[in-house]
XYZ file of C-alpha atoms in Angstrom:
723
model
C 157.591 142.958 153.856
C 156.388 139.471 153.626
C 153.539 137.594 151.930
C 152.225 137.062 156.008
C 151.959 140.780 156.003
C 149.932 141.079 152.784
C 146.048 140.759 153.954
C 143.849 139.393 151.105
C 141.460 142.007 150.250
C 138.749 140.612 148.581
C 136.953 141.546 144.949
C 134.614 139.957 142.781
C 134.029 140.938 139.603
C 131.637 138.966 138.077
C 132.410 137.182 134.410
C 128.869 135.407 133.899
C 129.625 135.746 130.083
C 132.556 133.322 130.614
C 130.622 130.775 132.502
C 127.265 131.487 130.212
C 127.871 132.345 126.791
C 124.805 130.553 125.853
C 122.539 133.409 127.132
C 119.809 134.265 124.695
C 118.433 137.462 126.107
C 119.080 140.625 124.022
C 121.636 142.449 126.109
C 123.491 139.074 127.018
C 123.606 138.557 123.098
C 125.283 141.929 122.603
C 128.451 140.836 124.506
C 128.697 137.127 123.137
C 130.662 138.081 120.149
C 133.164 139.633 122.568
C 133.489 136.327 124.584
C 134.646 134.777 121.426
C 137.385 137.088 120.453
C 138.483 137.270 123.802
C 139.331 133.587 123.906
C 141.927 134.700 120.872
C 143.488 137.914 122.095
C 146.387 135.844 123.762
C 147.591 135.596 119.993
C 145.960 139.019 118.241
C 146.418 142.297 118.445
C 142.799 143.009 118.450
C 140.519 142.872 121.437
C 136.617 142.855 121.184
C 135.824 143.671 125.162
C 137.330 144.914 128.144
C 136.601 145.346 132.046
C 136.305 148.919 131.430
C 133.151 148.563 129.299
C 131.734 144.940 130.377
C 131.438 146.282 134.061
C 132.184 149.948 134.111
C 129.724 153.055 133.235
C 129.048 152.516 129.721
C 126.898 149.439 130.394
C 127.352 145.827 129.147
C 128.762 146.127 125.641
C 131.805 145.225 123.498
C 134.423 147.832 122.619
C 132.635 148.843 119.274
C 129.590 149.925 121.105
C 131.202 151.795 123.841
C 131.030 155.739 123.502
C 134.638 156.064 124.636
C 138.449 155.566 123.182
C 139.597 152.467 125.013
C 143.088 150.822 123.946
C 143.487 147.425 124.925
C 147.317 146.187 124.857
C 146.670 142.455 124.177
C 149.116 139.805 125.641
C 150.254 139.033 121.958
C 151.425 142.491 121.955
C 153.242 142.181 125.060
C 155.004 139.127 124.447
C 156.221 140.597 121.029
C 157.705 143.728 122.453
C 158.944 142.425 125.967
C 158.346 145.455 127.670
C 160.124 146.003 131.420
C 158.544 149.031 132.367
C 155.640 151.362 132.476
C 157.086 153.822 130.060
C 157.893 150.838 127.656
C 154.475 149.273 127.711
C 152.433 152.351 126.750
C 154.596 153.714 124.125
C 152.388 151.925 121.234
C 149.561 154.529 122.103
C 150.096 158.351 120.655
C 147.854 159.643 123.289
C 149.909 158.336 126.466
C 153.396 160.149 127.181
C 155.793 159.619 129.920
C 155.280 162.005 133.128
C 158.122 161.680 135.589
C 159.384 158.032 134.817
C 162.917 157.616 136.134
C 164.516 154.357 135.631
C 164.786 152.421 138.943
C 161.668 153.883 140.361
C 158.064 153.528 139.881
C 156.762 155.593 136.903
C 153.721 157.853 136.029
C 152.131 158.684 132.687
C 149.985 161.337 131.148
C 147.065 160.787 129.052
C 145.861 163.074 126.596
C 148.223 165.538 128.433
C 147.074 165.126 132.072
C 149.027 163.181 134.590
C 147.564 160.248 136.229
C 147.133 160.189 139.846
C 149.038 157.211 141.314
C 146.725 156.859 144.294
C 143.496 156.381 141.908
C 144.496 156.197 138.371
C 145.324 152.798 137.983
C 143.280 149.542 138.327
C 144.043 145.700 139.085
C 141.053 143.657 137.447
C 139.048 147.014 137.917
C 139.679 147.506 141.534
C 141.829 150.573 142.524
C 145.539 149.838 142.995
C 148.488 151.627 144.637
C 150.293 152.290 141.468
C 153.789 153.319 143.566
C 155.163 150.139 142.403
C 157.281 148.977 139.502
C 155.395 146.990 136.546
C 155.275 143.294 136.835
C 153.320 141.917 133.391
C 153.942 138.150 133.976
C 150.498 137.530 135.434
C 148.648 139.854 132.990
C 146.629 138.851 130.253
C 146.142 142.521 128.907
C 146.288 146.139 129.718
C 143.220 148.429 129.029
C 143.635 152.159 128.867
C 140.628 154.284 128.919
C 141.349 157.519 127.572
C 139.494 160.482 128.686
C 137.368 161.550 131.471
C 136.517 158.665 133.734
C 134.256 160.364 136.432
C 131.260 157.925 136.194
C 133.751 154.995 135.767
C 136.024 155.779 138.810
C 134.770 158.822 140.697
C 137.531 161.024 142.045
C 140.228 160.561 139.383
C 142.443 162.669 137.000
C 140.599 163.601 133.617
C 143.443 161.676 131.451
C 141.896 158.552 131.869
C 142.634 155.048 133.829
C 144.957 152.302 133.233
C 143.748 148.577 134.079
C 145.700 145.300 134.734
C 143.937 142.445 133.489
C 144.804 138.991 135.245
C 145.510 135.920 133.140
C 142.582 133.231 133.845
C 142.887 129.844 134.333
C 143.935 127.780 131.358
C 145.931 124.413 130.529
C 149.227 125.924 129.992
C 152.548 125.005 130.896
C 155.160 127.410 129.745
C 158.932 128.040 130.685
C 160.531 131.355 129.664
C 164.227 132.237 129.966
C 165.930 135.562 128.460
C 168.825 138.164 128.232
C 169.736 141.241 126.699
C 172.839 142.932 125.340
C 173.898 144.157 128.600
C 173.977 140.627 130.156
C 170.817 141.044 132.244
C 169.163 137.600 132.901
C 165.502 136.787 133.299
C 163.489 133.520 134.065
C 159.670 132.963 134.156
C 157.173 130.204 134.491
C 153.514 130.067 133.454
C 151.551 126.967 134.871
C 147.745 126.511 134.570
C 145.510 123.748 134.795
C 141.535 122.750 135.430
C 141.780 120.550 138.550
C 138.235 119.603 137.936
C 135.433 120.778 135.708
C 134.811 123.603 138.081
C 138.052 124.546 139.587
C 141.423 125.502 137.967
C 144.286 127.301 138.942
C 147.173 129.547 137.388
C 150.485 130.565 138.769
C 153.292 132.755 137.419
C 156.652 133.569 138.603
C 159.467 135.677 137.505
C 163.126 136.493 138.539
C 165.124 139.065 136.823
C 168.574 140.446 137.407
C 168.774 143.514 135.157
C 172.217 145.007 134.052
C 170.890 148.736 133.252
C 172.341 150.945 130.751
C 172.767 153.411 133.538
C 175.804 153.165 135.549
C 175.538 151.778 138.981
C 171.986 151.087 138.575
C 171.451 147.254 138.046
C 168.481 146.071 139.806
C 166.736 142.718 140.641
C 163.201 141.754 141.075
C 161.068 138.686 141.813
C 157.481 138.243 141.185
C 154.760 135.437 141.806
C 151.246 135.574 141.177
C 148.009 133.060 141.722
C 144.868 133.049 139.826
C 141.909 130.888 140.905
C 138.449 130.284 139.129
C 135.488 128.398 140.598
C 132.290 127.812 138.584
C 130.459 127.405 141.892
C 127.072 126.402 139.957
C 125.381 127.314 136.735
C 124.678 130.751 138.126
C 127.488 131.569 139.981
C 131.339 132.117 139.492
C 133.910 133.088 141.682
C 137.693 134.386 140.872
C 140.583 135.052 142.891
C 143.723 136.942 141.781
C 146.680 137.791 143.936
C 150.216 138.643 143.117
C 153.432 139.641 145.216
C 156.784 141.555 143.929
C 159.678 142.634 145.389
C 162.267 144.752 143.817
C 165.419 146.739 144.233
C 167.545 149.162 142.028
C 169.129 152.408 142.276
C 166.986 155.263 141.049
C 168.034 157.428 138.475
C 167.672 161.506 139.144
C 166.520 163.397 136.290
C 168.211 166.617 134.582
C 167.035 169.871 135.292
C 167.357 173.178 133.165
C 170.364 175.087 133.451
C 169.533 178.487 135.295
C 166.006 177.391 134.610
C 166.097 178.547 130.785
C 168.899 176.013 128.938
C 168.655 172.604 127.983
C 171.933 170.463 128.978
C 174.157 170.734 125.696
C 175.916 167.319 126.416
C 173.668 165.053 128.365
C 174.831 161.385 129.242
C 172.086 158.489 128.832
C 174.397 156.189 131.027
C 175.411 158.501 133.742
C 173.948 158.168 137.163
C 173.663 161.801 138.307
C 174.638 162.461 141.765
C 176.305 158.855 142.435
C 177.452 158.022 145.812
C 178.829 154.553 146.740
C 176.806 154.348 150.301
C 173.373 155.015 148.061
C 171.546 152.026 148.530
C 168.778 150.683 146.164
C 165.192 151.835 146.257
C 163.335 148.701 147.692
C 159.719 148.268 146.599
C 157.596 145.452 148.038
C 153.997 145.200 146.574
C 150.912 143.072 146.590
C 147.641 143.146 144.924
C 144.497 140.982 145.428
C 141.154 140.938 143.934
C 138.249 138.369 144.608
C 135.332 138.753 142.309
C 131.996 136.852 142.427
C 129.236 136.894 140.003
C 125.704 135.716 140.441
C 123.212 135.200 137.551
C 119.741 135.482 138.558
C 118.295 135.141 135.207
C 119.091 135.574 131.478
C 118.415 139.212 132.183
C 119.704 140.287 135.481
C 123.319 139.615 137.107
C 124.876 140.780 140.385
C 128.572 141.500 140.943
C 130.376 141.935 144.121
C 133.935 142.840 144.283
C 136.695 143.625 146.776
C 140.193 144.592 146.308
C 143.301 145.284 148.374
C 146.765 146.846 147.171
C 149.686 147.391 149.452
C 153.002 148.918 148.602
C 155.713 149.572 150.935
C 158.891 151.986 149.595
C 162.273 152.133 151.022
C 163.391 155.136 149.565
C 167.118 155.596 149.290
C 168.386 158.086 146.591
C 171.447 160.261 146.292
C 169.268 163.011 144.701
C 170.692 165.325 142.161
C 168.639 168.556 142.315
C 168.998 172.344 142.278
C 171.670 174.517 143.150
C 170.948 176.069 146.443
C 174.277 175.607 147.636
C 176.279 176.198 144.447
C 178.475 179.040 144.132
C 177.169 179.381 140.414
C 173.590 180.015 141.904
C 174.877 183.016 143.851
C 174.124 185.414 141.058
C 170.420 184.941 141.343
C 169.629 181.668 139.376
C 166.715 179.786 140.837
C 167.827 177.321 143.647
C 165.205 174.818 142.143
C 167.160 174.084 138.892
C 170.531 172.985 138.148
C 173.061 176.191 137.812
C 173.908 177.787 134.666
C 177.432 176.063 134.370
C 175.882 172.662 135.188
C 176.629 172.530 138.908
C 173.946 170.723 141.269
C 173.452 169.774 144.631
C 173.488 166.027 145.889
C 171.125 165.118 148.921
C 170.953 162.047 150.885
C 167.243 161.331 150.886
C 166.108 158.201 152.821
C 162.133 157.444 153.594
C 162.121 153.961 154.556
C 158.811 151.975 155.060
C 156.849 154.352 153.050
C 153.499 152.568 153.023
C 150.526 153.021 150.634
C 147.312 150.883 150.999
C 144.273 150.832 148.631
C 141.116 149.003 149.756
C 138.026 149.122 147.892
C 134.643 147.096 147.816
C 131.972 147.467 145.119
C 128.559 145.792 144.414
C 126.798 146.301 141.009
C 123.717 145.191 139.423
C 123.265 144.939 136.023
C 120.097 143.785 133.845
C 117.895 144.665 131.104
C 114.235 145.330 130.789
C 111.728 146.859 127.984
C 109.415 149.819 128.618
C 106.799 149.612 125.612
C 109.075 149.292 122.493
C 112.194 150.720 124.285
C 114.706 148.311 125.587
C 116.995 149.524 128.377
C 120.323 148.132 129.966
C 120.882 149.299 133.416
C 123.884 149.365 135.601
C 123.498 150.532 139.222
C 125.821 150.161 142.162
C 127.932 151.319 145.077
C 131.631 151.431 146.269
C 133.516 152.407 149.314
C 137.328 153.243 148.882
C 139.943 153.566 151.489
C 143.507 154.937 151.149
C 145.904 155.372 153.644
C 149.563 156.746 153.642
C 152.029 155.819 156.590
C 155.448 157.609 156.248
C 158.287 157.987 158.805
C 160.005 161.522 158.747
C 162.456 161.379 156.233
C 165.982 162.441 155.936
C 166.807 164.914 153.152
C 170.057 166.546 153.835
C 172.377 168.239 151.559
C 175.767 166.495 151.204
C 177.495 168.006 148.395
C 177.758 169.919 144.861
C 178.828 167.921 141.780
C 178.862 169.089 137.852
C 176.952 167.226 135.031
C 179.999 166.904 133.050
C 181.700 164.934 135.855
C 181.462 161.311 134.833
C 182.089 160.062 138.635
C 180.974 163.113 141.168
C 183.072 163.512 144.241
C 182.458 161.259 146.906
C 180.621 162.991 150.217
C 179.874 161.830 153.525
C 176.168 160.681 153.980
C 174.095 162.446 156.482
C 174.295 161.092 160.043
C 170.515 161.922 160.397
C 168.255 158.907 160.666
C 164.366 158.856 159.532
C 162.105 158.990 162.575
C 158.962 156.772 163.619
C 156.306 155.779 161.409
C 152.950 157.632 161.551
C 149.826 158.072 159.620
C 150.221 160.772 157.016
C 146.960 160.546 155.296
C 143.531 158.863 155.579
C 141.249 159.088 152.466
C 137.504 157.756 151.959
C 135.851 157.772 148.522
C 131.839 156.501 149.023
C 130.055 156.543 145.494
C 126.540 155.588 143.891
C 126.112 155.220 140.426
C 123.552 154.309 137.815
C 123.551 154.526 134.257
C 120.850 153.443 131.507
C 121.656 152.355 128.048
C 118.416 152.892 126.100
C 117.920 151.430 122.752
C 115.737 153.485 120.461
C 115.194 151.200 117.546
C 117.879 149.323 115.767
C 120.220 152.498 115.084
C 120.261 154.744 117.890
C 121.298 154.710 121.570
C 121.378 157.115 124.377
C 123.500 156.523 127.738
C 122.508 158.674 130.626
C 124.045 158.279 134.226
C 125.620 159.829 137.182
C 127.894 159.015 140.140
C 127.171 160.708 143.074
C 130.742 160.955 145.212
C 131.460 161.811 148.827
C 135.014 162.459 149.613
C 136.446 162.662 152.957
C 140.342 163.243 153.303
C 142.515 164.076 156.296
C 146.292 164.669 155.752
C 148.665 164.859 158.933
C 151.944 166.329 159.748
C 155.002 165.054 161.430
C 153.514 165.093 164.877
C 150.195 163.247 163.683
C 148.210 166.628 164.054
C 145.581 166.853 161.272
C 146.700 169.913 158.916
C 144.258 169.540 156.432
C 140.595 168.191 155.965
C 138.737 167.797 152.778
C 135.103 167.100 152.819
C 132.900 167.392 149.714
C 130.132 165.895 147.823
C 129.497 166.106 144.196
C 127.331 164.591 141.484
C 129.274 163.607 138.204
C 126.892 163.287 135.171
C 127.687 161.432 132.138
C 125.567 160.718 128.882
C 126.220 160.132 125.295
C 124.346 159.363 122.203
C 125.113 156.381 119.632
C 124.266 156.164 115.968
C 124.797 152.918 114.580
C 123.817 153.391 110.766
C 125.298 149.785 109.871
C 126.579 146.997 111.869
C 130.316 147.648 111.166
C 130.095 151.434 112.201
C 129.257 153.164 115.512
C 129.317 156.822 116.169
C 128.764 158.757 119.298
C 128.838 161.973 121.314
C 129.196 162.219 124.832
C 129.575 164.541 127.707
C 131.044 163.807 131.066
C 132.275 165.543 134.182
C 135.207 164.580 136.716
C 136.380 165.297 139.793
C 140.092 165.307 140.662
C 142.244 166.308 144.019
C 143.757 169.631 144.036
C 147.781 169.986 143.882
C 150.399 170.715 146.626
C 151.977 174.108 146.236
C 155.878 173.564 145.812
C 158.120 174.247 148.559
C 159.822 177.288 146.973
C 156.430 179.417 146.414
C 155.105 181.697 149.189
C 152.192 179.010 150.179
C 154.284 175.886 149.849
C 152.887 172.698 151.332
C 149.181 173.978 151.092
C 146.906 171.749 149.178
C 144.578 173.919 146.886
C 140.520 172.831 146.258
C 139.491 169.931 144.387
C 139.326 170.325 140.646
C 136.088 169.758 138.377
C 136.812 168.811 135.022
C 134.426 168.552 131.793
C 134.765 166.784 128.803
C 133.120 166.696 125.145
C 134.134 163.780 122.766
C 132.870 162.890 119.213
C 133.956 159.430 118.133
C 133.571 156.768 115.240
C 134.612 153.303 115.386
C 134.469 151.062 112.218
C 135.159 147.204 111.629
C 137.058 146.899 108.489
C 136.884 143.276 108.685
C 136.409 140.642 111.501
C 139.880 141.175 112.830
C 140.904 144.932 111.901
C 139.208 147.884 113.806
C 139.688 151.827 113.169
C 138.663 154.179 115.432
C 138.840 157.874 115.677
C 137.844 160.569 118.351
C 137.827 164.120 118.944
C 137.575 165.758 122.538
C 138.039 168.794 124.514
C 138.787 168.588 128.082
C 138.590 171.824 130.340
C 140.085 172.157 134.068
C 140.788 174.754 136.221
C 144.535 175.789 135.939
C 146.678 175.384 139.135
C 150.172 176.958 138.927
C 152.895 178.918 140.590
C 152.248 182.368 139.439
C 154.961 185.140 139.722
C 154.430 187.832 141.776
C 155.735 190.346 144.335
C 156.151 187.665 147.299
C 159.694 187.333 149.101
C 159.638 183.930 147.300
C 158.506 185.243 143.901
C 155.769 182.693 143.006
C 152.400 181.681 145.019
C 150.629 178.700 143.924
C 147.082 179.663 142.845
C 144.331 178.032 141.008
C 143.104 180.675 138.103
C 141.848 180.314 134.418
C 141.650 176.997 132.936
C 143.779 174.243 131.112
C 142.217 173.204 127.991
C 142.925 170.143 125.837
C 141.532 169.818 122.577
C 142.777 167.011 120.296
C 142.092 164.570 117.637
C 143.164 160.732 117.805
C 143.290 157.927 115.522
C 143.913 154.248 116.239
C 143.951 151.007 114.260
C 144.440 147.772 115.557
C 144.117 143.862 114.215
C 144.942 141.737 111.214
C 145.345 143.677 107.987
C 146.238 140.969 105.821
C 146.589 137.066 106.438
C 150.373 137.948 107.189
C 150.028 141.256 108.644
C 148.979 142.269 111.960
C 149.279 146.178 113.003
C 148.683 148.783 115.552
C 148.798 152.203 114.667
C 148.060 155.522 116.526
C 148.174 159.077 116.165
C 147.551 162.248 118.244
C 147.219 165.832 117.848
C 146.643 167.956 120.648
C 146.376 171.487 121.698
C 146.831 172.119 125.178
C 146.602 175.496 126.284
C 146.508 177.564 129.594
C 143.729 180.511 129.485
C 142.621 183.423 131.426
C 145.504 182.803 133.922
C 146.119 186.829 134.004
C 149.842 186.034 132.896
C 150.406 186.633 129.093
C 153.668 184.609 128.643
C 151.606 181.472 130.392
C 149.126 181.528 127.575
C 149.176 180.896 123.689
C 151.503 178.008 123.565
C 151.552 174.230 124.710
C 151.619 173.623 128.304
C 154.751 171.747 129.807
C 155.144 167.782 128.793
C 152.272 167.718 126.293
C 153.795 167.232 122.729
C 151.545 168.647 119.994
C 152.176 165.739 117.565
C 152.735 161.972 118.358
C 152.516 158.685 116.232
C 153.392 155.295 116.711
C 153.185 152.522 114.577
C 154.125 148.910 115.328
C 153.832 145.876 112.800
C 154.258 142.160 112.541
C 154.555 140.400 109.342
C 154.956 136.619 109.086
C 157.297 135.815 106.070
C 154.917 133.508 103.728
C 158.341 131.438 102.493
C 159.957 130.934 106.210
C 157.087 129.092 108.217
C 156.935 130.413 111.784
C 159.272 133.303 111.242
C 158.162 136.839 111.667
C 159.535 140.171 111.280
C 158.585 143.030 113.777
C 159.214 146.485 113.585
C 158.119 149.875 115.140
C 158.274 153.434 114.734
C 157.441 156.371 117.106
C 157.770 160.133 116.254
C 156.958 162.869 119.066
C 156.866 166.663 118.240
C 158.738 169.378 120.356
C 157.903 169.312 124.167
C 157.641 172.410 126.297
C 159.892 172.464 129.288
C 158.821 175.780 130.558
C 155.781 177.726 131.632
C 156.514 180.573 129.410
C 156.698 178.103 126.379
C 160.014 179.669 125.406
C 162.039 176.296 126.160
C 161.225 173.125 124.317
C 163.177 169.646 123.863
C 163.183 168.781 120.034
C 161.289 166.540 118.267
C 162.491 162.551 117.711
C 161.917 159.630 115.799
C 162.527 156.415 117.196
C 162.790 152.975 115.278
C 162.407 149.262 116.753
C 162.776 146.347 115.180
C 162.485 142.212 116.102
C 162.009 138.697 115.112
C 159.757 136.014 116.134
C 160.344 132.260 115.562
C 158.028 129.509 116.463
C 159.241 126.180 116.018
C 158.827 122.740 117.859
C 161.394 120.808 119.446
C 160.523 117.167 120.712
C 157.077 117.875 119.782
C 156.754 120.743 122.221
C 156.099 124.506 121.062
C 159.538 126.823 121.161
C 159.119 130.327 120.494
C 161.920 132.830 120.188
C 161.778 136.828 120.237
C 164.378 139.110 119.597
C 163.800 142.687 119.886
C 166.245 145.761 119.401
C 164.774 148.896 120.794
C 166.146 152.423 119.201
C 167.861 150.625 116.612
C 169.988 153.605 115.294
C 170.658 154.505 119.045
C 169.017 157.923 118.603
C 169.335 160.220 121.463
C 166.266 162.127 122.674
C 164.458 163.423 125.524
C 161.552 161.518 126.171
C 159.920 163.448 129.407
C 160.085 167.088 130.609
C 157.451 166.141 133.472
C 157.071 167.324 137.035
C 157.079 165.800 140.350
C 155.867 167.871 143.624
C 156.184 171.002 141.451
C 159.505 170.716 140.244
C 160.665 169.767 136.722
C 162.930 167.460 134.987
C 164.123 166.115 131.930
C 164.642 162.472 131.287
C 166.910 160.926 128.518
C 165.492 158.168 126.165
C 166.943 154.622 126.548
C 169.894 153.869 124.152
C 169.793 150.925 121.897
C 168.981 147.797 123.782
C 168.494 144.137 122.243
C 166.158 141.455 124.220
C 166.027 137.950 123.540
C 163.877 135.496 125.127
C 162.741 131.796 124.324
C 159.619 130.148 125.640
C 159.368 126.191 125.825
C 155.725 124.567 126.242
C 156.337 121.917 128.571
């Protein structure tokens, strides 16, 4: 894919507060404090606002007045921790866990125990992006995570929440960064921006990285470039353009599987590339994301926003895939073919799916305003969206080539399949059209009520290899959302909310009697109670208690020849408590801390063994702490440190097999100095300081379950020079 093939999709999400911080109307005044802090988030761990609340389903309000749990990963946190993958980025929030996140491939996460849908669960400046791409953070100012049901915010989306990547805005900045790590990787990046006139500015970010992976034979490379442009057309109108492009290549690491479906591998390796074959090519991923956002202020009380977004990903999938044991003699005794054999044997498949193309296009129009009815003040958000997703694929090669064993450091070399992928054809066309409205009603100084709904129309068609439609989903649904807020004092906001959501049904695994069949969409419901307290102007604490219910879709054991049928029966119920703290604790100490306790159960399934215990890949306990302490006796020097604890994690639907709990400690240093009158900042991070082995993920993909080891000890060093 080249840049010329990447159409600029248009989106415009107005940021009137950025251009009009002097508005005096009551609703605008409520957002002004967020603007002040927003300007300082680049150097802090606390954020006061987000796109998810400013232009989303909660009305125009700062985070403190939002009846939802939202975490903002600021630019300062990103710079201090130096994450290179989605898995590394989100590990500071205890409500988020990996869910099929292999090294060398695009990754997914779960929030509150529910995996996100890569098609709809991620945003680029508030617009739906195709998340089948590797993470690039150079052009991002922050990353926002909405935890919990996003039905009004997003329409058809998984109930766990949303992740929104927010682009850097124009500023006078001229930074160059170079870096390396303990394996000899190299990293270069530039961040250049300027106001070219009082009303127009641009910002360019670019990066190039060559990764020497801790996994054998899995070195990688990527190149990234982004452009942001801000145009203050007039006092009433603002136009923002953001676009980026990235190309990457790296061999993907297959996950382990349970031996015989019941035993955790006893001596796994974190550095072995399972199934490695010399002819295996890297997975190539080419992605672009574009948004154009326009805001027009009619008056101090009314604003219109028009947005459009385009996201395009092309994946050249090339994997010598370690999976199952259907061709291994050790499986002949009746062991399930979709797990590794009891003795550690596994089959190797030549999997090739070139030019697997995913494209998301969305347009949105929103009108926001405030008015009064007698003594009652209203803040109204109404709007409409149209979203289209297409998937074009070639009939792939997925052929068995040989069998190896997990104890073989270098598997035998087998000949690749002689077959070639077929011609590209449309595999999916999906449309979502929505109308939404929400009213925030102020009942005096201490009480607020939010009430709204999103009307969703889903029209989706899937095609087989011959181009014939083999599934057509058409449905309409109204998704309500409501909340009551009580603010007895300025620093404290409490809330009780209820919402409903809709997500697409799962496809039955191939090894079930109805393999390949997609079940009906899932209707989810959430009740949440929370409190947010500003301990001071720079430190926030928030707590939430929630319950999410969704129909349970699973492979039910039965008397069919396959032994299982994929069914929807009963409910999956997640009940949890979250605690989060972020900001400046003392003059020298910045901190983010997060804790999550969750009870995730399948209920009324008709299968006793599947109930009464945690569901797969949802640890009951999870904590994460990250601290930044500036040494008072050494100006410019800060000590960084982190700790994560994750409880035991279930790996089988009957709950009889779990991977152990683990603690991981990270450490680092930051040193800010000047050289020749220019700022120079050093970052040193050591992840997994004590080189602890742990299983970070027991998630699933396509109905199959995998185990992924955590990253071994890794040190990263970077230096940023201000030109």
